[in-house]
Amino acid sequence: MKTTAKMLLRWLGVFLLCFLAIYVIVFFGGWKLFESGDPILIEIGVALVLSIFIFAINEVLTKHERKIKDLEEHIRKLEDTIAKQQITNL
């Protein structure tokens, strides 16, 4: 439950950053794309899509980084074991 809450908060942060970035672009004379229809709803939709995409990339990178750290720790343990065996063999 704790990790789900953290993931949700991280996604919410990414969503807010995307929405603010899109809002600033539109506010300062941005694209004509947002002129038709309700601009706030379109901005929210675009921010939602972008935030999900960015969040997914971030999660994949975080998972791979954790795997790399675990492998490095495992290699370090194996090296220590080999070093101890070599010392006892002398």
Coordinates of C-alpha atoms in Angstrom, one line a residue:
M1 CA 0.0 0.0 0.0
K2 CA 2.9 2.3 0.8
T3 CA 4.5 1.9 -2.6
T4 CA 1.2 2.4 -4.3
A5 CA 0.7 5.7 -2.5
K6 CA 4.3 6.8 -3.4
M7 CA 3.7 5.8 -7.1
L8 CA 0.4 7.8 -7.1
L9 CA 2.1 10.8 -5.6
R10 CA 4.9 10.7 -8.1
W11 CA 2.5 10.4 -11.0
L12 CA 0.4 13.3 -9.6
G13 CA 3.6 15.4 -9.5
V14 CA 4.5 14.5 -13.1
F15 CA 0.9 15.3 -14.2
L16 CA 1.0 18.7 -12.5
L17 CA 4.3 19.5 -14.1
C18 CA 3.0 18.5 -17.5
F19 CA -0.2 20.5 -17.1
L20 CA 1.7 23.6 -15.9
A21 CA 4.1 23.3 -18.8
I22 CA 1.3 23.0 -21.3
Y23 CA -0.6 25.9 -19.6
V24 CA 2.5 28.1 -19.8
I25 CA 3.0 27.3 -23.5
V26 CA -0.7 28.1 -24.3
F27 CA -0.7 31.2 -22.0
F28 CA 2.2 32.8 -23.7
G29 CA 0.7 32.5 -27.2
G30 CA 1.3 28.8 -27.9
W31 CA -0.1 26.5 -30.4
K32 CA -3.4 26.9 -32.4
L33 CA -4.3 23.3 -31.4
F34 CA -5.9 24.5 -28.2
E35 CA -8.1 27.2 -29.8
S36 CA -11.0 24.8 -30.7
G37 CA -13.2 23.4 -28.0
D38 CA -12.6 23.8 -24.3
P39 CA -8.8 24.6 -23.9
I40 CA -8.6 23.5 -20.3
L41 CA -10.1 20.1 -21.0
I42 CA -7.7 19.6 -23.9
E43 CA -4.8 20.7 -21.8
I44 CA -5.8 18.3 -19.1
G45 CA -6.1 15.5 -21.7
V46 CA -2.7 16.2 -23.2
A47 CA -1.1 16.5 -19.7
L48 CA -2.7 13.2 -18.7
V49 CA -1.3 11.4 -21.8
L50 CA 2.2 13.0 -21.3
S51 CA 2.3 12.3 -17.6
I52 CA 1.4 8.6 -18.1
F53 CA 4.1 8.3 -20.7
I54 CA 6.7 10.0 -18.7
F55 CA 5.7 8.1 -15.5
A56 CA 6.0 4.8 -17.3
I57 CA 9.5 5.6 -18.6
N58 CA 10.5 6.7 -15.1
E59 CA 9.2 3.5 -13.6
V60 CA 11.0 1.3 -16.1
L61 CA 14.3 3.2 -15.6
T62 CA 13.9 3.0 -11.8
K63 CA 13.2 -0.7 -12.0
H64 CA 16.3 -1.3 -14.1
E65 CA 18.4 0.9 -11.8
R66 CA 17.3 -1.3 -8.9
K67 CA 18.2 -4.4 -10.8
I68 CA 21.6 -3.1 -11.6
K69 CA 22.3 -2.2 -8.0
D70 CA 21.2 -5.7 -6.9
L71 CA 23.5 -7.2 -9.4
E72 CA 26.4 -5.0 -8.3
E73 CA 25.7 -6.1 -4.7
H74 CA 25.6 -9.7 -5.7
I75 CA 28.9 -9.4 -7.6
R76 CA 30.5 -7.7 -4.6
K77 CA 29.4 -10.6 -2.4
L78 CA 30.7 -13.2 -4.8
E79 CA 34.1 -11.3 -5.0
D80 CA 34.3 -11.3 -1.2
T81 CA 33.5 -15.0 -1.1
I82 CA 36.2 -15.8 -3.7
A83 CA 38.7 -13.6 -1.9
K84 CA 38.0 -15.5 1.4
Q85 CA 38.4 -18.8 -0.3
Q86 CA 41.7 -17.8 -1.8
I87 CA 42.9 -16.7 1.6
T88 CA 42.0 -20.0 3.2
N89 CA 43.6 -21.9 0.3
L90 CA 46.9 -20.2 0.9

